Amino acid sequence: MTAAAVLGVDIGSSSSKGVLVSLDGAVLAQVQRDHDLDRPVPGHVEMDAQIWWAEFTSMTAELLARHPIEVIAVGVSGMGPCVLLVDDDDVPVRPAILYGVDTRALDEITGLTDDFGEAAIVARCGSALSTQAVGPKLAWLARHEPADFARARRLFMPSSWLVRRLTGRYVLDHHSASQSTPLYDAGAARWFEPWWQQICPQLRAPELLWSDQVGGRISAAAAAATGLPAGIPVIAGTIDAWAEAVSVGALGIGDLMLMYGSTMFLINTVDRPVSAPPLWATVGVTQGSRNLAAGMATSGSITAWLRELFGRVDYAHLLSEAGRSPAGANGLLMLPYFAGERTPIADPMARGLIAGLTLSHTRGDLYRAALEATAMGVRHNVDVMAAAGGRIDRAVAVGGGTQGGLWAQIVCDVTGLPQELRETSVGASYGAAFLAAGAVVDPTIDHWNPVASVIRPNAEMRPGYDDLYHLYTEARGATLELGHSLSRRQIETAAARRTSDPRGVHV
């Protein structure tokens, strides 16, 4: 039998990644394309969707050139839920609006909640409206960009856009649909026509598939553009965090996935529908599965920001310096709300805080304080999950932030949760490849990607971190109004700068 492989591609917030994987799970080659997001005004986070296809084709060409092999299936995933609208000819009418880090639709969240009723939305969709939801962003476009909105005919996210370009099929996976609140009925597992017609009547609803189902097959045009064989299957795919959970086998009842990336994401698999308005209740990637999810607006993006301020010092060096700073970062406390916060406080107007600074603090102290701030946010989300009825029997860590071990160890010490690390931590692209493999063979993730180690909490650290968490909670309440006031000033300042500069300003 000729050697064969599957291709997995993920379109992320800061980069796109592609990986070739053998049918027994071995990584044959991987590639990455870094990109920037557009932030035209405070609260708006966008991206040119043409980049998604350009990066897919360039990565595929590089992978096949570096490792010529027969690709027999393709998996895709991407950040989400996003809003990419295209016209009748599949030309984007404007840049794609990103997931919960884009906070433009606050008025529309209030308006749609008033129209439909919060209780009715939660009962039907599983989650209340938030900056993560698709519906309010569509309503924002209808109000603020009516000409572009009127031309729109189809709705895509990064994974479904790649499926469209590769196969010509217009599909979306059920999980992504379940984050398109209030357009999807989670109990019935279908679009809810009355609310769809009220919010976006001119849009054609995509066909719904489960993430591991075949979304289509490579067309002749896509084969010519990518070098992939025509006719091979492309799975429907899903949102990147759920593909990350697939990549490390965190899909069992009681599993918690912790994704260490630009943002921190948590997915708990539950045995029944659980309603927790501060969090997101969704359907899973496979039929019948249910999740309770949480997501912070910033985590790795704070460490990247600090690295820029420090002159682009190597991450390994910064981790070493942070490791020499003691627990508590020599008396520093950080709130990680540098782009507002998603769960569990759902406050896009929240702002970051670094408290306790003195002239004796080092960059290692600051870097450790950022890692500890993320850990405090994880603990806050885990506590809310548990109170809502989630059950955590096992935690599995994945993502670039697990490298070096310090960050994951701090989260262990703050939360008290041991964390499994798998042999392969490639992430969402590897999870997409695994889903693709399921279309042609019958793989198991424990065979593909077995547990390599377990990070365990240091009991000696817990009392000090309990005290710090108490201060974290106090600081959040004490600075809430101050953060909102400063947020309003930032918006006003940016608006004034846009008035004086017709080209606009990026912040």
Coordinates of C-alpha atoms in Angstrom, one line a residue:
M1 CA 0.0 0.0 0.0
T2 CA 1.3 3.4 -0.9
A3 CA 2.2 5.7 2.0
A4 CA -0.6 8.2 2.7
A5 CA -1.3 11.1 4.9
V6 CA -4.0 13.5 5.9
L7 CA -3.7 17.3 5.9
G8 CA -5.0 19.5 8.7
V9 CA -5.2 23.3 8.5
D10 CA -6.2 25.8 11.2
I11 CA -6.8 29.5 10.7
G12 CA -6.0 31.2 14.0
S13 CA -6.1 34.7 15.4
S14 CA -2.3 35.3 15.1
S15 CA -1.3 32.6 12.6
S16 CA -2.5 29.8 10.3
K17 CA -0.9 26.4 10.7
G18 CA -0.8 23.4 8.5
V19 CA 0.3 19.8 9.3
L20 CA 0.8 16.6 7.3
V21 CA 0.0 13.6 9.5
S22 CA 0.5 9.9 8.7
L23 CA -2.4 7.5 9.2
D24 CA -0.9 6.4 12.5
G25 CA -0.7 10.0 13.9
A26 CA 3.0 10.8 13.2
V27 CA 3.6 14.4 12.3
L28 CA 5.4 14.4 8.9
A29 CA 5.7 18.1 8.4
Q30 CA 4.2 21.3 9.6
V31 CA 4.2 25.0 8.6
Q32 CA 2.9 28.3 9.9
R33 CA 2.0 31.7 8.5
D34 CA 1.8 34.6 10.9
H35 CA -0.7 37.4 10.3
D36 CA -2.1 40.4 12.0
L37 CA -5.7 41.3 12.9
D38 CA -7.1 44.7 12.1
R39 CA -8.4 46.9 14.9
P40 CA -9.8 49.9 13.1
V41 CA -11.4 51.4 16.2
P42 CA -11.6 50.3 19.8
G43 CA -13.8 47.2 20.1
H44 CA -13.6 46.3 16.4
V45 CA -11.5 43.3 15.5
E46 CA -11.5 42.2 11.8
M47 CA -9.5 40.3 9.2
D48 CA -9.4 40.1 5.4
A49 CA -10.8 36.7 4.7
Q50 CA -8.9 36.5 1.4
I51 CA -5.8 35.9 3.6
W52 CA -7.4 32.6 4.8
W53 CA -7.4 31.1 1.4
A54 CA -4.0 32.6 0.4
E55 CA -2.4 31.1 3.5
F56 CA -4.1 27.7 2.9
T57 CA -2.8 27.4 -0.6
S58 CA 0.7 28.6 0.2
M59 CA 1.0 26.3 3.2
T60 CA -0.3 23.3 1.3
A61 CA 2.2 23.9 -1.5
E62 CA 5.1 24.2 1.0
L63 CA 4.0 21.0 2.8
L64 CA 3.7 19.0 -0.3
A65 CA 7.0 20.3 -1.7
R66 CA 8.8 19.4 1.6
H67 CA 7.2 16.0 2.0
P68 CA 5.7 14.6 -1.2
I69 CA 3.1 12.1 -0.2
E70 CA -0.4 11.0 -1.2
V71 CA -2.9 13.1 0.7
I72 CA -6.2 11.2 1.1
A73 CA -8.3 13.6 3.2
V74 CA -8.3 17.2 4.4
G75 CA -9.4 18.7 7.8
V76 CA -10.0 22.3 8.5
S77 CA -10.7 24.4 11.6
G78 CA -10.5 28.1 12.5
M79 CA -11.1 30.8 15.0
G80 CA -14.8 31.5 15.7
P81 CA -17.5 32.2 15.8
C82 CA -16.8 34.8 13.0
V83 CA -19.0 36.7 10.6
L84 CA -17.8 36.6 7.0
L85 CA -20.5 37.7 4.6
V86 CA -20.2 37.2 0.8
D87 CA -22.3 38.2 -2.2
D88 CA -23.9 36.0 -4.8
D89 CA -20.5 35.5 -6.4
D90 CA -18.8 34.5 -3.1
V91 CA -17.0 37.9 -2.9
P92 CA -16.7 39.1 0.6
V93 CA -18.7 42.3 1.1
R94 CA -16.4 43.5 3.9
P95 CA -13.7 42.1 6.2
A96 CA -14.7 39.3 8.5
I97 CA -15.8 40.3 12.0
L98 CA -14.1 38.1 14.6
Y99 CA -15.4 36.3 17.7
G100 CA -15.9 37.6 21.2
V101 CA -12.8 39.9 21.1
D102 CA -14.9 42.1 18.8
T103 CA -17.2 44.0 21.1
R104 CA -18.9 46.4 18.7
A105 CA -22.5 45.0 19.0
L106 CA -23.3 46.0 22.6
D107 CA -26.5 47.9 21.7
E108 CA -27.6 45.1 19.5
I109 CA -27.1 42.5 22.3
T110 CA -29.4 44.6 24.4
G111 CA -31.9 45.1 21.6
L112 CA -32.2 41.5 20.6
T113 CA -32.3 40.4 24.2
D114 CA -35.2 42.8 24.7
D115 CA -36.9 41.6 21.6
F116 CA -36.7 37.8 22.2
G117 CA -36.3 37.7 26.0
E118 CA -33.2 36.4 27.7
A119 CA -34.9 33.4 29.2
A120 CA -36.3 32.4 25.8
I121 CA -32.8 32.8 24.2
V122 CA -31.1 30.7 26.9
A123 CA -33.8 28.0 26.8
R124 CA -33.6 27.7 23.0
C125 CA -29.9 28.3 22.4
G126 CA -28.2 27.4 25.7
S127 CA -26.4 30.7 26.0
A128 CA -27.4 34.3 26.5
L129 CA -26.3 36.9 23.9
S130 CA -22.8 38.2 24.4
T131 CA -19.9 39.6 22.3
Q132 CA -19.3 36.0 21.2
A133 CA -22.7 35.7 19.5
V134 CA -23.2 36.0 15.8
G135 CA -26.7 37.4 15.7
P136 CA -25.9 40.8 17.3
K137 CA -23.0 41.3 14.9
L138 CA -25.3 40.7 11.9
A139 CA -27.8 43.2 13.4
W140 CA -24.9 45.7 13.8
L141 CA -24.1 45.4 10.2
A142 CA -27.7 45.8 9.2
R143 CA -27.8 49.1 11.2
H144 CA -24.4 50.5 10.5
E145 CA -23.5 49.2 7.0
P146 CA -26.8 48.6 5.4
A147 CA -25.6 48.7 1.8
D148 CA -23.0 46.0 2.4
F149 CA -25.4 44.0 4.5
A150 CA -28.1 44.1 1.7
R151 CA -25.6 42.6 -0.8
A152 CA -24.8 39.7 1.5
R153 CA -26.1 36.2 0.6
R154 CA -24.1 33.7 2.6
L155 CA -22.5 33.5 6.0
F156 CA -19.1 31.8 6.6
M157 CA -16.5 31.2 9.3
P158 CA -12.9 30.3 8.5
S159 CA -13.4 26.5 8.4
S160 CA -16.6 26.7 6.3
W161 CA -15.0 29.3 4.0
L162 CA -12.2 26.8 3.3
V163 CA -14.7 24.0 2.7
R164 CA -16.5 26.3 0.2
R165 CA -13.3 27.2 -1.7
L166 CA -12.1 23.5 -1.7
T167 CA -15.4 21.8 -2.6
G168 CA -18.0 24.4 -3.6
R169 CA -20.3 23.2 -0.8
Y170 CA -22.1 25.7 1.5
V171 CA -22.0 24.0 4.9
L172 CA -21.4 24.8 8.5
D173 CA -20.8 22.4 11.4
H174 CA -23.4 22.1 14.2
H175 CA -20.9 23.3 16.9
S176 CA -20.2 26.5 15.1
A177 CA -23.9 27.0 14.4
S178 CA -24.5 26.6 18.2
Q179 CA -22.3 29.6 18.8
S180 CA -24.3 31.6 16.2
T181 CA -26.8 32.7 18.9
P182 CA -29.7 33.2 18.6
L183 CA -29.9 31.7 15.1
Y184 CA -29.6 28.0 16.2
D185 CA -31.9 25.8 18.2
A186 CA -29.6 23.7 20.3
G187 CA -32.3 21.3 21.4
A188 CA -33.6 20.6 17.9
A189 CA -30.1 20.8 16.3
R190 CA -31.3 23.1 13.5
W191 CA -31.5 26.7 12.5
F192 CA -34.4 28.5 14.2
E193 CA -36.2 30.0 11.2
P194 CA -38.3 32.8 13.0
W195 CA -35.2 34.5 14.5
W196 CA -33.1 33.9 11.4
Q197 CA -35.8 35.7 9.3
Q198 CA -35.9 38.6 11.7
I199 CA -32.1 39.2 11.8
C200 CA -30.8 38.2 8.4
P201 CA -33.7 37.3 6.0
Q202 CA -31.7 37.7 2.8
L203 CA -29.0 35.2 3.9
R204 CA -29.2 31.6 2.8
A205 CA -28.7 29.3 5.7
P206 CA -25.8 26.8 5.3
E207 CA -26.5 23.1 5.4
L208 CA -25.6 21.8 8.8
L209 CA -23.2 18.9 9.3
W210 CA -21.4 17.4 12.3
S211 CA -17.7 18.3 12.4
D212 CA -16.4 14.8 11.5
Q213 CA -18.8 14.5 8.5
V214 CA -17.6 14.9 5.0
G215 CA -18.4 18.4 3.9
G216 CA -17.5 17.8 0.2
R217 CA -14.7 16.7 -2.1
I218 CA -11.8 18.6 -3.6
S219 CA -12.9 20.2 -6.9
A220 CA -10.9 20.3 -10.0
A221 CA -10.3 24.1 -9.6
A222 CA -9.2 23.6 -5.9
A223 CA -6.9 20.8 -7.0
A224 CA -5.2 23.1 -9.5
A225 CA -4.9 25.8 -6.9
T226 CA -3.5 23.7 -4.1
G227 CA -1.8 20.6 -5.6
L228 CA -4.2 18.3 -3.6
P229 CA -5.8 15.4 -5.5
A230 CA -9.3 16.1 -6.9
G231 CA -12.0 14.1 -5.3
I232 CA -10.6 13.5 -1.8
P233 CA -12.9 14.2 1.1
V234 CA -12.8 17.4 3.2
I235 CA -14.5 17.2 6.6
A236 CA -16.9 19.9 7.7
G237 CA -14.5 21.0 10.4
T238 CA -15.2 23.3 13.4
I239 CA -13.9 26.2 15.6
D240 CA -10.3 25.9 16.6
A241 CA -10.7 25.4 20.3
W242 CA -12.9 22.4 19.7
A243 CA -10.4 21.0 17.2
E244 CA -7.7 21.5 20.0
A245 CA -9.9 19.4 22.3
V246 CA -10.0 16.7 19.6
S247 CA -6.2 16.8 19.2
V248 CA -5.7 15.8 22.9
G249 CA -8.7 13.5 23.4
A250 CA -10.5 15.8 25.8
L251 CA -14.0 14.8 24.7
G252 CA -15.1 12.4 27.4
I253 CA -17.7 13.3 30.1
G254 CA -15.9 15.2 32.8
D255 CA -12.9 16.2 30.6
L256 CA -11.7 19.8 30.7
M257 CA -9.5 21.1 27.9
L258 CA -7.3 24.1 28.7
M259 CA -6.0 25.8 25.5
Y260 CA -3.0 28.0 26.1
G261 CA -2.9 30.4 23.1
S262 CA -3.5 34.1 22.3
T263 CA -6.6 33.7 24.4
M264 CA -7.2 31.1 27.0
F265 CA -10.1 28.7 26.2
L266 CA -11.8 26.1 28.4
I267 CA -14.1 23.3 27.3
N268 CA -15.8 21.0 29.7
T269 CA -17.7 18.0 28.3
V270 CA -21.0 17.4 30.2
D271 CA -23.5 14.6 30.3
R272 CA -26.5 16.8 29.7
P273 CA -27.4 20.2 28.5
V274 CA -26.3 22.7 31.2
S275 CA -27.4 26.3 31.2
A276 CA -24.9 28.9 32.5
P277 CA -25.5 32.3 31.1
P278 CA -22.1 33.7 32.2
L279 CA -20.5 30.9 30.1
W280 CA -21.4 29.3 26.8
A281 CA -23.4 26.1 26.5
T282 CA -22.9 24.5 23.1
V283 CA -23.3 21.3 21.2
G284 CA -20.1 19.4 20.6
V285 CA -18.2 18.3 17.5
T286 CA -19.9 14.9 17.4
Q287 CA -23.6 14.1 17.4
G288 CA -25.1 14.0 20.8
S289 CA -22.2 15.6 22.7
R290 CA -22.6 18.7 24.9
N291 CA -20.1 21.2 26.2
L292 CA -19.8 24.0 28.7
A293 CA -17.2 26.5 27.5
A294 CA -15.4 29.6 28.7
G295 CA -13.0 31.9 27.0
M296 CA -10.8 34.8 28.2
A297 CA -10.3 37.7 25.9
T298 CA -6.5 37.8 26.4
S299 CA -3.8 35.5 27.8
G300 CA -0.9 34.8 25.4
S301 CA -1.6 38.1 23.7
I302 CA -0.6 39.8 27.0
T303 CA 2.7 38.0 27.1
A304 CA 3.2 38.9 23.4
W305 CA 2.5 42.6 24.3
L306 CA 5.1 42.4 27.1
R307 CA 7.6 40.8 24.8
E308 CA 7.2 43.7 22.4
L309 CA 7.7 46.2 25.2
F310 CA 10.8 44.4 26.3
G311 CA 12.4 44.6 22.8
R312 CA 11.3 41.2 21.4
V313 CA 13.2 39.2 23.9
D314 CA 13.1 35.5 23.3
Y315 CA 10.2 33.8 25.0
A316 CA 12.4 31.1 26.6
H317 CA 14.5 33.9 28.2
L318 CA 11.4 35.6 29.6
L319 CA 10.1 32.3 31.0
S320 CA 13.4 31.7 32.6
E321 CA 13.3 35.2 34.3
A322 CA 9.7 34.6 35.3
G323 CA 10.7 31.3 36.8
R324 CA 13.2 33.1 39.0
S325 CA 10.5 35.4 40.3
P326 CA 8.7 33.9 43.3
A327 CA 5.0 33.0 43.4
G328 CA 3.2 36.3 43.7
A329 CA 5.7 38.0 41.5
N330 CA 7.3 39.9 44.4
G331 CA 4.0 41.6 45.3
L332 CA 2.6 42.3 41.8
L333 CA -1.1 41.7 40.9
M334 CA -2.4 41.9 37.3
L335 CA -6.0 41.8 36.0
P336 CA -5.9 40.3 32.5
Y337 CA -8.7 42.4 31.0
F338 CA -6.5 44.1 28.4
A339 CA -9.2 43.7 25.7
G340 CA -12.2 43.6 28.0
E341 CA -13.3 40.1 29.2
R342 CA -15.5 37.4 27.8
T343 CA -16.3 34.8 30.5
P344 CA -17.3 34.7 33.2
I345 CA -17.8 38.5 33.7
A346 CA -18.9 39.3 30.1
D347 CA -17.6 42.9 30.3
P348 CA -16.1 44.3 27.1
M349 CA -15.5 47.6 29.0
A350 CA -13.3 46.0 31.6
R351 CA -9.6 47.0 31.5
G352 CA -6.3 45.6 32.5
L353 CA -4.5 46.5 35.7
I354 CA -1.0 46.1 37.1
A355 CA -1.0 46.8 40.8
G356 CA 1.8 47.0 43.3
L357 CA 4.5 48.2 41.0
T358 CA 7.8 49.6 42.5
L359 CA 11.1 50.6 41.1
S360 CA 12.6 47.3 42.2
H361 CA 10.3 45.1 40.0
T362 CA 11.9 43.4 37.1
R363 CA 10.6 42.2 33.7
G364 CA 10.6 38.7 35.1
D365 CA 8.2 39.8 37.8
L366 CA 6.0 41.4 35.2
Y367 CA 6.0 38.4 33.0
R368 CA 5.2 36.1 35.9
A369 CA 2.4 38.4 37.0
A370 CA 0.9 38.0 33.5
L371 CA 1.0 34.2 33.8
E372 CA -0.5 34.3 37.2
A373 CA -3.2 36.7 36.0
T374 CA -4.3 34.2 33.4
A375 CA -4.3 31.4 36.0
M376 CA -6.5 33.5 38.2
G377 CA -8.9 33.9 35.3
V378 CA -8.9 30.2 34.7
R379 CA -9.7 29.6 38.4
H380 CA -12.6 32.1 38.2
N381 CA -14.0 30.3 35.1
V382 CA -13.5 26.8 36.6
D383 CA -15.4 27.9 39.8
V384 CA -18.3 29.2 37.7
M385 CA -18.3 26.0 35.7
A386 CA -18.5 23.9 38.8
A387 CA -21.3 26.0 40.2
A388 CA -23.3 25.7 37.0
G389 CA -23.2 21.9 37.2
G390 CA -20.1 21.1 35.2
R391 CA -18.0 18.2 36.4
I392 CA -14.2 18.1 36.0
D393 CA -12.6 14.7 36.4
R394 CA -9.6 15.3 34.2
A395 CA -7.8 18.4 32.7
V396 CA -5.8 18.2 29.5
A397 CA -3.6 21.1 28.4
V398 CA -2.7 22.0 24.8
G399 CA -1.3 24.9 22.9
G400 CA 2.0 26.8 22.5
G401 CA 1.7 28.2 26.1
T402 CA 2.4 24.7 27.5
Q403 CA 6.0 24.8 26.2
G404 CA 8.5 25.3 29.0
G405 CA 6.0 24.1 31.6
L406 CA 6.0 27.2 33.8
W407 CA 2.6 28.6 32.7
A408 CA 0.8 25.3 33.0
Q409 CA 2.5 24.7 36.4
I410 CA 1.2 28.1 37.7
V411 CA -2.3 27.2 36.5
C412 CA -2.0 23.9 38.3
D413 CA -0.9 25.6 41.5
V414 CA -3.6 28.3 41.4
T415 CA -6.5 25.9 40.5
G416 CA -5.4 22.7 42.2
L417 CA -6.1 20.8 38.9
P418 CA -3.5 18.3 37.6
Q419 CA -3.1 18.6 33.8
E420 CA -2.2 16.0 31.3
L421 CA 0.2 16.8 28.4
R422 CA 0.0 14.7 25.3
E423 CA 3.0 13.7 23.2
T424 CA 2.0 16.0 20.4
S425 CA 0.9 19.6 21.2
V426 CA 0.5 20.9 17.6
G427 CA -3.0 21.9 18.4
A428 CA -6.1 22.6 16.2
S429 CA -4.5 21.7 12.9
Y430 CA -3.6 18.2 14.3
G431 CA -7.2 17.8 15.6
A432 CA -8.5 18.8 12.2
A433 CA -6.2 16.1 10.7
F434 CA -7.5 13.5 13.1
L435 CA -11.1 14.3 12.1
A436 CA -10.1 14.0 8.5
A437 CA -8.5 10.6 9.1
G438 CA -11.8 9.5 10.5
A439 CA -13.3 9.9 7.0
V440 CA -11.0 7.3 5.5
V441 CA -9.8 5.0 8.4
D442 CA -10.8 4.4 12.0
P443 CA -8.1 6.1 14.2
T444 CA -8.1 6.5 18.0
I445 CA -6.6 9.6 19.6
D446 CA -4.9 7.6 22.4
H447 CA -3.0 5.7 19.7
W448 CA -2.3 8.8 17.7
N449 CA -1.4 11.0 20.6
P450 CA -0.8 9.2 24.0
V451 CA -0.3 11.0 27.3
A452 CA 3.3 12.0 27.8
S453 CA 3.3 13.5 31.3
V454 CA 1.1 14.9 34.0
I455 CA 1.8 18.3 35.7
R456 CA 0.6 18.2 39.3
P457 CA -0.1 21.0 41.7
N458 CA 2.4 21.9 44.3
A459 CA 0.4 21.9 47.6
E460 CA 2.9 24.3 49.2
M461 CA 1.9 27.0 46.7
R462 CA -1.9 26.8 47.3
P463 CA -2.2 29.0 50.5
G464 CA -0.3 31.9 49.0
Y465 CA -2.2 31.6 45.7
D466 CA -5.5 31.4 47.7
D467 CA -4.6 34.8 49.3
L468 CA -3.6 36.2 45.9
Y469 CA -6.9 35.1 44.4
H470 CA -8.8 36.9 47.2
L471 CA -6.9 40.1 46.3
Y472 CA -7.6 39.4 42.6
T473 CA -11.3 39.3 43.3
E474 CA -11.1 42.4 45.5
A475 CA -9.2 44.3 42.8
R476 CA -11.7 43.3 40.1
G477 CA -14.6 44.8 42.1
A478 CA -12.8 47.8 43.3
T479 CA -11.6 48.9 39.9
L480 CA -14.7 48.1 37.8
E481 CA -16.0 51.6 37.5
L482 CA -12.5 53.0 37.0
G483 CA -11.9 50.6 34.1
H484 CA -15.2 51.6 32.5
S485 CA -14.4 55.3 32.8
L486 CA -11.0 54.8 31.2
S487 CA -12.5 52.6 28.5
R488 CA -14.9 55.4 27.6
R489 CA -12.1 57.9 27.5
Q490 CA -10.1 55.6 25.2
I491 CA -13.1 55.4 22.8
E492 CA -13.6 59.1 22.8
T493 CA -9.9 59.7 22.2
A494 CA -9.8 57.3 19.3
A495 CA -12.9 58.9 17.8
A496 CA -11.3 62.3 18.0
R497 CA -8.2 61.0 16.3
R498 CA -10.3 59.5 13.5
T499 CA -12.0 62.8 13.0
S500 CA -8.6 64.5 12.5
D501 CA -7.2 61.7 10.4
P502 CA -9.6 60.6 7.6
R503 CA -7.5 57.5 7.0
G504 CA -8.6 56.2 10.4
V505 CA -6.5 54.9 13.3
H506 CA -5.6 51.4 14.5
V507 CA -5.4 50.8 18.2

